[in-house]
C-alpha cells in the first residue's frame, strides 16, 4: 500500500488587499494653468490613501517603453489595508520572513553517503544505495560494520571439534540421517522452526539413524555425477571434483574390549592400505533440521592402526561406495549389504551419505596459527554448507 500525502491549499492572508488594489476608482482629469509646457497629470484616488499623481500617457507616447520601465522597476507592494483585514499586516510580515529565511536551492545532488533528510520531501529522493534510475549503484554491504557475522552453527561445531582435535589419527565426519524419538519411534519434535544444535550429552531419549531410501540414494548419485561432469568442462573455473568407485568388504573382529575392522578389496581380496584399524568413537554432536528431509550428526572418531587379528570375524558387510572429492571435503555415497542370511532371505541393505575432511591434520595445523580459530570456523562452515546444500536438494520434510 502506498502512502498518499494530503496537500491542503493554503489561504492567503492578503487576499482582500489584492481585491481592493485591482478595483481602483476611475481617473479624474484636472486642468491646471501653468506657464510651463508640462504634460498633464492624472490624479488617481485610492479609497484608503491620499491622491497619487502619475504622468498622463498621451496618444503619441510609446507605451512599450513605459511597460518595459515598469517591468524593470516594479513598484513596491501596497501597504496592507488594516480596516478591511486587521491581520493583513501580520500576514505580510510572515510572508516576508519566509522569503528572507527560505533555504537556498541545492545546486547539486546530495552525496549517496549522506544521511537521509527527515523533511517531508525526503520521499522524492533516491534510496541511499541506489542511483536516480532506481538501479543499485554499488552492492549492498553485509552490515553497517561491513562484515558478516559468524554462522552460529559453524561456531558451535568448531568449539565442539576444538575439544577433541588434539588427538592422533582423528576422523571428522558429518552424516545425513534422521533423529528418532525412542518412545514414539518417529522423528523427534521440538518447538523450533530452523536448524538447531542439540545439547551434547542430552541424547538418551533419541537415536540417530543414517539410513535413507533407495530413491534418495539414486537422487544424490545423479546429482553428484552431474557436478563431476560439469567440473570437467573446459570453461569450468572452479575446483575439479574427483570421482572414485570402490567395492570393499569390512570384517569385524572382537579383540579384547574393542573391535577391529579389516577392509579388503572385493575384487582381489587384498587388504586395502590402512585397512586394519580399531575404530574408537569419541563424541557426537547432533543437529536437528525441521522442515528438511534430513538431520545430521557431526562425529569425531579415532582410527588406530593395529595388527591383523586372528580368529573368526563376528560379522561382515559389503560396501559399494561412490566417492566424490572436492578440495578439502570427501563425499561418500555408500550402499551397504549385510552378510547372506542362513535362511536364504535377502540381506539387510542400507544407504548412507557422509562427508568428511580429507586431511584432519590440516585443521590441527591451522588451529596453531594466529588466526587459527577463524580458519577452523571457515573450514567447518564449508563442511556444513555442503551438508545444507545436499539436504536442500533432498526436498522438504514429509
mmCIF file of C-alpha atoms in Angstrom:
data_model
loop_
_atom_site.group_PDB
_atom_site.id
_atom_site.type_symbol
_atom_site.label_atom_id
_atom_site.label_comp_id
_atom_site.label_asym_id
_atom_site.label_seq_id
_atom_site.Cartn_x
_atom_site.Cartn_y
_atom_site.Cartn_z
ATOM 1 C CA UNK A 1 0.000 0.000 0.000
ATOM 2 C CA UNK A 2 1.438 3.328 -0.987
ATOM 3 C CA UNK A 3 1.207 6.191 1.428
ATOM 4 C CA UNK A 4 -0.576 9.188 -0.082
ATOM 5 C CA UNK A 5 0.333 12.642 1.065
ATOM 6 C CA UNK A 6 -2.586 15.059 1.525
ATOM 7 C CA UNK A 7 -1.843 18.547 0.277
ATOM 8 C CA UNK A 8 -4.318 21.196 1.546
ATOM 9 C CA UNK A 9 -4.452 24.547 -0.260
ATOM 10 C CA UNK A 10 -3.327 27.379 1.995
ATOM 11 C CA UNK A 11 -5.371 30.584 2.258
ATOM 12 C CA UNK A 12 -3.509 33.794 1.654
ATOM 13 C CA UNK A 13 -3.911 36.364 4.383
ATOM 14 C CA UNK A 14 -3.641 39.276 1.914
ATOM 15 C CA UNK A 15 -6.403 38.213 -0.428
ATOM 16 C CA UNK A 16 -8.621 41.163 0.467
ATOM 17 C CA UNK A 17 -5.751 43.541 -0.233
ATOM 18 C CA UNK A 18 -5.301 42.341 -3.776
ATOM 19 C CA UNK A 19 -9.018 42.697 -4.448
ATOM 20 C CA UNK A 20 -9.073 46.307 -3.286
ATOM 21 C CA UNK A 21 -5.976 47.148 -5.335
ATOM 22 C CA UNK A 22 -7.416 45.867 -8.567
ATOM 23 C CA UNK A 23 -10.730 47.713 -8.117
ATOM 24 C CA UNK A 24 -9.403 51.301 -8.298
ATOM 25 C CA UNK A 25 -11.560 54.358 -8.928
ATOM 26 C CA UNK A 26 -11.702 55.932 -12.427
ATOM 27 C CA UNK A 27 -9.157 58.592 -13.277
ATOM 28 C CA UNK A 28 -10.335 62.254 -12.964
ATOM 29 C CA UNK A 29 -8.720 64.746 -15.294
ATOM 30 C CA UNK A 30 -7.952 68.196 -13.830
ATOM 31 C CA UNK A 31 -6.795 71.245 -15.809
ATOM 32 C CA UNK A 32 -4.073 73.443 -14.331
ATOM 33 C CA UNK A 33 -2.917 76.765 -15.723
ATOM 34 C CA UNK A 34 0.834 76.792 -15.921
ATOM 35 C CA UNK A 35 3.380 78.872 -17.760
ATOM 36 C CA UNK A 36 5.465 75.761 -18.434
ATOM 37 C CA UNK A 37 4.542 73.288 -21.087
ATOM 38 C CA UNK A 38 4.432 70.338 -18.756
ATOM 39 C CA UNK A 39 2.427 67.306 -19.625
ATOM 40 C CA UNK A 40 -0.888 66.965 -17.961
ATOM 41 C CA UNK A 41 -1.101 64.677 -14.918
ATOM 42 C CA UNK A 42 -3.760 62.317 -13.848
ATOM 43 C CA UNK A 43 -4.811 62.135 -10.226
ATOM 44 C CA UNK A 44 -5.659 58.668 -9.007
ATOM 45 C CA UNK A 45 -7.666 58.376 -5.839
ATOM 46 C CA UNK A 46 -7.386 55.387 -3.537
ATOM 47 C CA UNK A 47 -10.186 54.709 -1.106
ATOM 48 C CA UNK A 48 -7.762 54.492 1.781
ATOM 49 C CA UNK A 49 -4.996 56.895 0.893
ATOM 50 C CA UNK A 50 -4.166 60.342 -0.479
ATOM 51 C CA UNK A 51 -4.365 61.092 -4.201
ATOM 52 C CA UNK A 52 -1.445 59.773 -6.196
ATOM 53 C CA UNK A 53 -0.037 61.719 -9.146
ATOM 54 C CA UNK A 54 1.221 59.956 -12.230
ATOM 55 C CA UNK A 55 2.113 61.314 -15.678
ATOM 56 C CA UNK A 56 -0.537 61.017 -18.317
ATOM 57 C CA UNK A 57 0.147 58.973 -21.324
ATOM 58 C CA UNK A 58 -0.714 60.840 -24.474
ATOM 59 C CA UNK A 59 -1.702 59.243 -27.697
ATOM 60 C CA UNK A 60 1.771 59.637 -29.145
ATOM 61 C CA UNK A 61 3.551 58.188 -26.107
ATOM 62 C CA UNK A 62 5.463 54.941 -26.636
ATOM 63 C CA UNK A 63 3.515 52.521 -24.439
ATOM 64 C CA UNK A 64 6.076 49.825 -24.985
ATOM 65 C CA UNK A 65 8.772 51.898 -23.319
ATOM 66 C CA UNK A 66 6.513 52.587 -20.370
ATOM 67 C CA UNK A 67 5.706 48.907 -19.976
ATOM 68 C CA UNK A 68 9.389 47.950 -20.120
ATOM 69 C CA UNK A 69 10.217 50.542 -17.498
ATOM 70 C CA UNK A 70 7.527 49.168 -15.211
ATOM 71 C CA UNK A 71 8.908 45.651 -15.603
ATOM 72 C CA UNK A 72 12.473 46.763 -14.891
ATOM 73 C CA UNK A 73 11.444 48.983 -11.985
ATOM 74 C CA UNK A 74 8.496 47.287 -10.297
ATOM 75 C CA UNK A 75 6.513 49.195 -7.732
ATOM 76 C CA UNK A 76 6.653 48.066 -4.100
ATOM 77 C CA UNK A 77 3.782 46.071 -2.721
ATOM 78 C CA UNK A 78 0.933 48.271 -1.494
ATOM 79 C CA UNK A 79 0.505 48.836 2.196
ATOM 80 C CA UNK A 80 -1.936 46.407 3.836
ATOM 81 C CA UNK A 81 -5.490 47.676 4.377
ATOM 82 C CA UNK A 82 -5.918 47.241 8.145
ATOM 83 C CA UNK A 83 -9.525 48.452 8.172
ATOM 84 C CA UNK A 84 -10.719 45.690 5.865
ATOM 85 C CA UNK A 85 -8.316 42.979 7.147
ATOM 86 C CA UNK A 86 -6.821 43.591 10.633
ATOM 87 C CA UNK A 87 -4.465 40.606 10.175
ATOM 88 C CA UNK A 88 -3.115 41.726 6.820
ATOM 89 C CA UNK A 89 -0.044 43.336 8.398
ATOM 90 C CA UNK A 90 0.832 40.134 10.243
ATOM 91 C CA UNK A 91 0.413 38.128 7.041
ATOM 92 C CA UNK A 92 2.684 40.495 5.173
ATOM 93 C CA UNK A 93 5.371 40.252 7.881
ATOM 94 C CA UNK A 94 5.113 36.452 7.934
ATOM 95 C CA UNK A 95 5.402 36.181 4.157
ATOM 96 C CA UNK A 96 8.417 38.487 4.143
ATOM 97 C CA UNK A 97 10.139 36.444 6.874
ATOM 98 C CA UNK A 98 9.534 33.234 4.955
ATOM 99 C CA UNK A 99 11.137 34.765 1.875
ATOM 100 C CA UNK A 100 14.121 36.007 3.871
ATOM 101 C CA UNK A 101 14.706 32.692 5.677
ATOM 102 C CA UNK A 102 13.921 30.287 2.861
ATOM 103 C CA UNK A 103 16.771 27.747 2.406
ATOM 104 C CA UNK A 104 18.750 28.083 -0.813
ATOM 105 C CA UNK A 105 18.000 25.600 -3.530
ATOM 106 C CA UNK A 106 20.692 22.926 -3.835
ATOM 107 C CA UNK A 107 22.904 23.291 -6.864
ATOM 108 C CA UNK A 108 23.911 19.626 -6.960
ATOM 109 C CA UNK A 109 22.649 16.264 -5.795
ATOM 110 C CA UNK A 110 23.468 15.204 -2.274
ATOM 111 C CA UNK A 111 26.093 12.520 -1.843
ATOM 112 C CA UNK A 112 24.823 8.964 -1.601
ATOM 113 C CA UNK A 113 26.710 8.629 1.673
ATOM 114 C CA UNK A 114 24.858 11.477 3.342
ATOM 115 C CA UNK A 115 22.145 10.524 5.841
ATOM 116 C CA UNK A 116 18.623 10.751 4.508
ATOM 117 C CA UNK A 117 16.795 14.026 5.236
ATOM 118 C CA UNK A 118 13.953 13.900 7.731
ATOM 119 C CA UNK A 119 11.943 16.557 5.878
ATOM 120 C CA UNK A 120 8.699 15.784 4.129
ATOM 121 C CA UNK A 121 10.420 15.959 0.746
ATOM 122 C CA UNK A 122 12.718 13.018 1.526
ATOM 123 C CA UNK A 123 10.308 10.617 -0.159
ATOM 124 C CA UNK A 124 11.286 12.106 -3.512
ATOM 125 C CA UNK A 125 14.966 11.326 -3.046
ATOM 126 C CA UNK A 126 16.536 8.082 -4.247
ATOM 127 C CA UNK A 127 17.351 5.405 -1.724
ATOM 128 C CA UNK A 128 20.913 5.888 -0.412
ATOM 129 C CA UNK A 129 22.236 2.755 -2.151
ATOM 130 C CA UNK A 130 20.517 3.431 -5.492
ATOM 131 C CA UNK A 131 21.084 5.891 -8.272
ATOM 132 C CA UNK A 132 18.402 8.148 -9.718
ATOM 133 C CA UNK A 133 17.237 5.472 -12.156
ATOM 134 C CA UNK A 134 16.467 3.160 -9.261
ATOM 135 C CA UNK A 135 19.290 0.755 -10.089
ATOM 136 C CA UNK A 136 21.803 -0.120 -7.344
ATOM 137 C CA UNK A 137 24.934 1.948 -7.800
ATOM 138 C CA UNK A 138 27.004 -0.476 -5.702
ATOM 139 C CA UNK A 139 26.421 -3.832 -3.994
ATOM 140 C CA UNK A 140 24.792 -3.726 -0.590
ATOM 141 C CA UNK A 141 27.277 -4.105 2.227
ATOM 142 C CA UNK A 142 26.556 -7.081 4.525
ATOM 143 C CA UNK A 143 26.076 -4.879 7.594
ATOM 144 C CA UNK A 144 26.815 -1.423 8.958
ATOM 145 C CA UNK A 145 30.169 -2.872 10.057
ATOM 146 C CA UNK A 146 30.737 -4.251 6.512
ATOM 147 C CA UNK A 147 31.280 -7.728 7.963
ATOM 148 C CA UNK A 148 29.280 -10.946 8.042
ATOM 149 C CA UNK A 149 28.553 -12.436 11.478
ATOM 150 C CA UNK A 150 29.862 -15.916 12.158
ATOM 151 C CA UNK A 151 27.413 -18.712 11.450
ATOM 152 C CA UNK A 152 26.296 -19.789 14.960
ATOM 153 C CA UNK A 153 26.061 -23.463 13.954
ATOM 154 C CA UNK A 154 29.549 -23.433 12.435
ATOM 155 C CA UNK A 155 30.899 -21.679 15.522
ATOM 156 C CA UNK A 156 29.347 -24.252 17.859
ATOM 157 C CA UNK A 157 30.617 -27.184 15.783
ATOM 158 C CA UNK A 158 34.092 -25.612 15.711
ATOM 159 C CA UNK A 159 34.022 -25.298 19.503
ATOM 160 C CA UNK A 160 32.939 -28.930 19.729
ATOM 161 C CA UNK A 161 35.798 -30.047 17.468
ATOM 162 C CA UNK A 162 38.332 -27.958 19.374
ATOM 163 C CA UNK A 163 37.650 -30.061 22.448
ATOM 164 C CA UNK A 164 38.581 -33.264 20.607
ATOM 165 C CA UNK A 165 41.018 -32.300 17.840
ATOM 166 C CA UNK A 166 44.310 -32.738 19.715
ATOM 167 C CA UNK A 167 44.321 -36.489 19.006
ATOM 168 C CA UNK A 168 46.314 -38.566 16.552
ATOM 169 C CA UNK A 169 44.501 -40.445 13.779
ATOM 170 C CA UNK A 170 41.370 -38.364 14.302
ATOM 171 C CA UNK A 171 38.463 -38.604 11.851
ATOM 172 C CA UNK A 172 35.801 -35.905 11.480
ATOM 173 C CA UNK A 173 32.658 -36.699 9.534
ATOM 174 C CA UNK A 174 29.111 -35.477 9.023
ATOM 175 C CA UNK A 175 26.340 -37.962 8.290
ATOM 176 C CA UNK A 176 22.873 -37.295 6.937
ATOM 177 C CA UNK A 177 20.093 -39.145 8.730
ATOM 178 C CA UNK A 178 17.086 -38.744 10.988
ATOM 179 C CA UNK A 179 16.826 -38.227 14.751
ATOM 180 C CA UNK A 180 14.299 -40.753 16.089
ATOM 181 C CA UNK A 181 12.387 -40.454 19.365
ATOM 182 C CA UNK A 182 12.855 -43.728 21.248
ATOM 183 C CA UNK A 183 9.358 -43.561 22.750
ATOM 184 C CA UNK A 184 7.311 -42.874 19.616
ATOM 185 C CA UNK A 185 9.781 -44.367 17.127
ATOM 186 C CA UNK A 186 9.104 -41.273 14.987
ATOM 187 C CA UNK A 187 11.241 -38.305 14.091
ATOM 188 C CA UNK A 188 11.747 -36.057 17.080
ATOM 189 C CA UNK A 189 9.646 -32.930 17.530
ATOM 190 C CA UNK A 190 10.950 -29.744 19.076
ATOM 191 C CA UNK A 191 9.490 -26.250 19.437
ATOM 192 C CA UNK A 192 11.873 -24.810 16.851
ATOM 193 C CA UNK A 193 11.462 -23.951 13.171
ATOM 194 C CA UNK A 194 15.051 -23.725 11.974
ATOM 195 C CA UNK A 195 18.316 -25.618 12.182
ATOM 196 C CA UNK A 196 19.233 -26.241 15.819
ATOM 197 C CA UNK A 197 22.255 -27.791 17.511
ATOM 198 C CA UNK A 198 21.151 -30.166 20.260
ATOM 199 C CA UNK A 199 22.970 -30.121 23.569
ATOM 200 C CA UNK A 200 25.791 -32.635 23.663
ATOM 201 C CA UNK A 201 25.157 -35.431 26.146
ATOM 202 C CA UNK A 202 21.373 -34.964 26.215
ATOM 203 C CA UNK A 203 20.738 -37.796 23.776
ATOM 204 C CA UNK A 204 19.266 -40.506 25.981
ATOM 205 C CA UNK A 205 15.749 -40.075 24.599
ATOM 206 C CA UNK A 206 16.566 -40.270 20.877
ATOM 207 C CA UNK A 207 18.831 -42.083 18.440
ATOM 208 C CA UNK A 208 20.364 -41.219 15.093
ATOM 209 C CA UNK A 209 19.606 -43.323 12.008
ATOM 210 C CA UNK A 210 21.801 -42.672 8.984
ATOM 211 C CA UNK A 211 19.730 -44.720 6.538
ATOM 212 C CA UNK A 212 17.874 -43.274 3.531
ATOM 213 C CA UNK A 213 15.621 -44.663 0.809
ATOM 214 C CA UNK A 214 16.805 -46.111 -2.485
ATOM 215 C CA UNK A 215 15.182 -43.203 -4.343
ATOM 216 C CA UNK A 216 17.024 -40.652 -2.219
ATOM 217 C CA UNK A 217 20.277 -42.523 -2.754
ATOM 218 C CA UNK A 218 19.720 -42.513 -6.537
ATOM 219 C CA UNK A 219 18.882 -38.809 -6.471
ATOM 220 C CA UNK A 220 22.134 -37.964 -4.679
ATOM 221 C CA UNK A 221 24.070 -40.222 -7.032
ATOM 222 C CA UNK A 222 22.695 -38.458 -10.095
ATOM 223 C CA UNK A 223 23.230 -35.012 -8.598
ATOM 224 C CA UNK A 224 26.859 -35.632 -7.664
ATOM 225 C CA UNK A 225 27.600 -37.235 -11.026
ATOM 226 C CA UNK A 226 26.311 -34.104 -12.737
ATOM 227 C CA UNK A 227 28.674 -32.000 -10.629
ATOM 228 C CA UNK A 228 31.603 -34.173 -11.691
ATOM 229 C CA UNK A 229 30.658 -33.798 -15.364
ATOM 230 C CA UNK A 230 30.236 -30.048 -15.021
ATOM 231 C CA UNK A 231 33.641 -29.659 -13.369
ATOM 232 C CA UNK A 232 35.334 -31.427 -16.279
ATOM 233 C CA UNK A 233 34.211 -28.876 -18.860
ATOM 234 C CA UNK A 234 36.933 -26.748 -20.407
ATOM 235 C CA UNK A 235 35.312 -23.462 -19.416
ATOM 236 C CA UNK A 236 34.734 -24.524 -15.798
ATOM 237 C CA UNK A 237 36.560 -22.133 -13.459
ATOM 238 C CA UNK A 238 36.024 -23.901 -10.133
ATOM 239 C CA UNK A 239 37.953 -26.694 -8.427
ATOM 240 C CA UNK A 240 37.760 -30.074 -10.126
ATOM 241 C CA UNK A 241 35.773 -32.863 -8.499
ATOM 242 C CA UNK A 242 37.460 -36.251 -8.304
ATOM 243 C CA UNK A 243 35.384 -39.422 -8.597
ATOM 244 C CA UNK A 244 36.145 -42.946 -7.414
ATOM 245 C CA UNK A 245 34.071 -46.139 -7.302
ATOM 246 C CA UNK A 246 35.137 -48.861 -4.877
ATOM 247 C CA UNK A 247 33.697 -52.173 -3.733
ATOM 248 C CA UNK A 248 35.057 -53.369 -0.433
ATOM 249 C CA UNK A 249 34.266 -55.798 2.342
ATOM 250 C CA UNK A 250 34.505 -54.969 6.047
ATOM 251 C CA UNK A 251 35.020 -57.794 8.557
ATOM 252 C CA UNK A 252 34.828 -57.126 12.278
ATOM 253 C CA UNK A 253 36.786 -58.972 14.938
ATOM 254 C CA UNK A 254 36.404 -58.910 18.679
ATOM 255 C CA UNK A 255 39.795 -58.148 20.216
ATOM 256 C CA UNK A 256 39.661 -57.746 23.983
ATOM 257 C CA UNK A 257 37.438 -54.756 24.844
ATOM 258 C CA UNK A 258 37.457 -53.356 21.330
ATOM 259 C CA UNK A 259 36.518 -54.272 17.791
ATOM 260 C CA UNK A 260 38.943 -54.345 14.898
ATOM 261 C CA UNK A 261 37.843 -53.705 11.337
ATOM 262 C CA UNK A 262 39.611 -55.294 8.401
ATOM 263 C CA UNK A 263 38.783 -53.885 4.965
ATOM 264 C CA UNK A 264 39.572 -55.823 1.791
ATOM 265 C CA UNK A 265 39.046 -55.213 -1.905
ATOM 266 C CA UNK A 266 36.144 -57.348 -3.152
ATOM 267 C CA UNK A 267 37.824 -57.980 -6.493
ATOM 268 C CA UNK A 268 41.263 -59.026 -5.221
ATOM 269 C CA UNK A 269 40.649 -59.982 -1.592
ATOM 270 C CA UNK A 270 43.678 -57.924 -0.592
ATOM 271 C CA UNK A 271 43.675 -55.675 2.448
ATOM 272 C CA UNK A 272 43.436 -52.044 1.344
ATOM 273 C CA UNK A 273 46.052 -49.516 2.576
ATOM 274 C CA UNK A 274 45.253 -48.517 6.151
ATOM 275 C CA UNK A 275 42.561 -51.186 6.196
ATOM 276 C CA UNK A 276 43.256 -52.703 9.650
ATOM 277 C CA UNK A 277 42.111 -50.308 12.362
ATOM 278 C CA UNK A 278 40.476 -50.123 15.721
ATOM 279 C CA UNK A 279 37.758 -47.504 15.478
ATOM 280 C CA UNK A 280 37.045 -45.614 18.696
ATOM 281 C CA UNK A 281 34.018 -43.346 18.883
ATOM 282 C CA UNK A 282 34.940 -40.145 20.711
ATOM 283 C CA UNK A 283 31.957 -37.769 20.587
ATOM 284 C CA UNK A 284 28.858 -36.824 18.591
ATOM 285 C CA UNK A 285 27.017 -33.556 18.065
ATOM 286 C CA UNK A 286 23.516 -33.743 16.576
ATOM 287 C CA UNK A 287 21.841 -31.031 14.505
ATOM 288 C CA UNK A 288 18.060 -31.004 14.092
ATOM 289 C CA UNK A 289 16.757 -29.573 10.803
ATOM 290 C CA UNK A 290 12.960 -29.234 10.953
ATOM 291 C CA UNK A 291 11.338 -28.812 7.574
ATOM 292 C CA UNK A 292 14.236 -30.587 5.825
ATOM 293 C CA UNK A 293 14.366 -34.188 4.748
ATOM 294 C CA UNK A 294 17.350 -34.980 6.969
ATOM 295 C CA UNK A 295 19.015 -34.082 10.221
ATOM 296 C CA UNK A 296 22.753 -34.591 10.531
ATOM 297 C CA UNK A 297 25.379 -35.687 13.013
ATOM 298 C CA UNK A 298 28.942 -34.436 13.431
ATOM 299 C CA UNK A 299 31.164 -37.253 14.704
ATOM 300 C CA UNK A 300 34.714 -37.387 15.992
ATOM 301 C CA UNK A 301 36.336 -40.810 15.830
ATOM 302 C CA UNK A 302 39.836 -42.165 16.149
ATOM 303 C CA UNK A 303 41.079 -44.920 13.862
ATOM 304 C CA UNK A 304 44.100 -46.554 15.424
ATOM 305 C CA UNK A 305 46.190 -48.813 13.155
ATOM 306 C CA UNK A 306 46.587 -52.315 14.663
ATOM 307 C CA UNK A 307 47.912 -55.723 13.685
ATOM 308 C CA UNK A 308 45.906 -58.242 11.738
ATOM 309 C CA UNK A 309 43.574 -60.031 14.175
ATOM 310 C CA UNK A 310 43.184 -63.758 14.330
ATOM 311 C CA UNK A 311 40.118 -65.882 14.654
ATOM 312 C CA UNK A 312 36.719 -65.745 13.024
ATOM 313 C CA UNK A 313 35.079 -62.415 12.257
ATOM 314 C CA UNK A 314 31.905 -61.574 14.166
ATOM 315 C CA UNK A 315 30.148 -60.254 11.059
ATOM 316 C CA UNK A 316 30.865 -58.650 7.726
ATOM 317 C CA UNK A 317 29.339 -56.141 5.363
ATOM 318 C CA UNK A 318 29.867 -55.317 1.705
ATOM 319 C CA UNK A 319 30.213 -51.702 0.685
ATOM 320 C CA UNK A 320 29.525 -50.360 -2.783
ATOM 321 C CA UNK A 321 30.876 -46.831 -2.435
ATOM 322 C CA UNK A 322 30.937 -43.803 -4.709
ATOM 323 C CA UNK A 323 33.400 -41.179 -3.525
ATOM 324 C CA UNK A 324 33.454 -37.550 -4.694
ATOM 325 C CA UNK A 325 36.304 -35.337 -3.516
ATOM 326 C CA UNK A 326 36.020 -31.558 -3.753
ATOM 327 C CA UNK A 327 39.016 -29.749 -2.259
ATOM 328 C CA UNK A 328 39.071 -30.499 1.486
ATOM 329 C CA UNK A 329 35.821 -32.498 1.644
ATOM 330 C CA UNK A 330 35.126 -36.075 0.558
ATOM 331 C CA UNK A 331 31.564 -37.242 -0.092
ATOM 332 C CA UNK A 332 30.906 -40.963 0.361
ATOM 333 C CA UNK A 333 27.642 -42.317 -1.027
ATOM 334 C CA UNK A 334 27.508 -45.922 0.110
ATOM 335 C CA UNK A 335 25.207 -48.875 -0.346
ATOM 336 C CA UNK A 336 25.828 -51.385 2.441
ATOM 337 C CA UNK A 337 24.770 -55.025 2.274
ATOM 338 C CA UNK A 338 24.841 -57.317 5.252
ATOM 339 C CA UNK A 339 26.006 -60.921 5.126
ATOM 340 C CA UNK A 340 23.886 -63.526 3.394
ATOM 341 C CA UNK A 341 21.376 -64.993 5.801
ATOM 342 C CA UNK A 342 21.221 -68.699 6.529
ATOM 343 C CA UNK A 343 17.503 -68.957 5.752
ATOM 344 C CA UNK A 344 18.082 -67.599 2.260
ATOM 345 C CA UNK A 345 16.266 -64.297 2.817
ATOM 346 C CA UNK A 346 17.885 -61.231 1.240
ATOM 347 C CA UNK A 347 20.488 -59.460 3.368
ATOM 348 C CA UNK A 348 19.831 -56.157 5.026
ATOM 349 C CA UNK A 349 20.623 -53.170 2.824
ATOM 350 C CA UNK A 350 21.154 -49.589 3.879
ATOM 351 C CA UNK A 351 22.060 -46.405 2.017
ATOM 352 C CA UNK A 352 24.257 -43.762 3.592
ATOM 353 C CA UNK A 353 25.722 -40.381 2.730
ATOM 354 C CA UNK A 354 28.551 -38.992 4.791
ATOM 355 C CA UNK A 355 31.064 -36.181 4.380
ATOM 356 C CA UNK A 356 34.485 -35.983 5.969
ATOM 357 C CA UNK A 357 37.600 -33.858 5.950
ATOM 358 C CA UNK A 358 40.188 -35.377 3.641
ATOM 359 C CA UNK A 359 43.036 -34.360 5.931
ATOM 360 C CA UNK A 360 42.028 -33.506 9.509
ATOM 361 C CA UNK A 361 45.693 -32.750 10.226
ATOM 362 C CA UNK A 362 45.240 -29.532 8.261
ATOM 363 C CA UNK A 363 42.716 -28.387 10.847
ATOM 364 C CA UNK A 364 45.214 -29.079 13.606
ATOM 365 C CA UNK A 365 47.934 -27.155 11.773
ATOM 366 C CA UNK A 366 45.676 -24.177 11.054
ATOM 367 C CA UNK A 367 44.491 -24.148 14.639
ATOM 368 C CA UNK A 368 48.004 -23.366 15.858
ATOM 369 C CA UNK A 369 48.222 -20.242 13.695
ATOM 370 C CA UNK A 370 47.468 -16.744 14.944
ATOM 371 C CA UNK A 371 44.158 -16.733 13.098
ATOM 372 C CA UNK A 372 43.613 -20.435 13.723
ATOM 373 C CA UNK A 373 40.162 -20.060 15.255
ATOM 374 C CA UNK A 374 38.899 -18.158 12.226
ATOM 375 C CA UNK A 375 40.403 -20.721 9.844
ATOM 376 C CA UNK A 376 38.780 -23.558 11.754
ATOM 377 C CA UNK A 377 35.363 -21.897 11.656
ATOM 378 C CA UNK A 378 35.763 -21.296 7.914
ATOM 379 C CA UNK A 379 36.644 -24.949 7.287
ATOM 380 C CA UNK A 380 33.740 -26.147 9.409
ATOM 381 C CA UNK A 381 31.487 -23.715 7.560
ATOM 382 C CA UNK A 382 32.431 -25.349 4.249
ATOM 383 C CA UNK A 383 31.567 -28.776 5.651
ATOM 384 C CA UNK A 384 28.209 -27.573 6.957
ATOM 385 C CA UNK A 385 27.395 -25.666 3.768
ATOM 386 C CA UNK A 386 27.839 -28.859 1.779
ATOM 387 C CA UNK A 387 25.533 -30.718 4.165
ATOM 388 C CA UNK A 388 22.926 -27.968 3.864
ATOM 389 C CA UNK A 389 23.106 -27.914 0.071
ATOM 390 C CA UNK A 390 22.612 -31.665 -0.147
ATOM 391 C CA UNK A 391 19.795 -31.501 2.377
ATOM 392 C CA UNK A 392 18.094 -28.734 0.403
ATOM 393 C CA UNK A 393 18.242 -30.834 -2.775
ATOM 394 C CA UNK A 394 16.540 -33.697 -0.961
ATOM 395 C CA UNK A 395 13.319 -31.710 -0.620
ATOM 396 C CA UNK A 396 11.136 -30.752 2.308
ATOM 397 C CA UNK A 397 10.302 -32.867 5.317
ATOM 398 C CA UNK A 398 7.468 -35.275 4.658
#
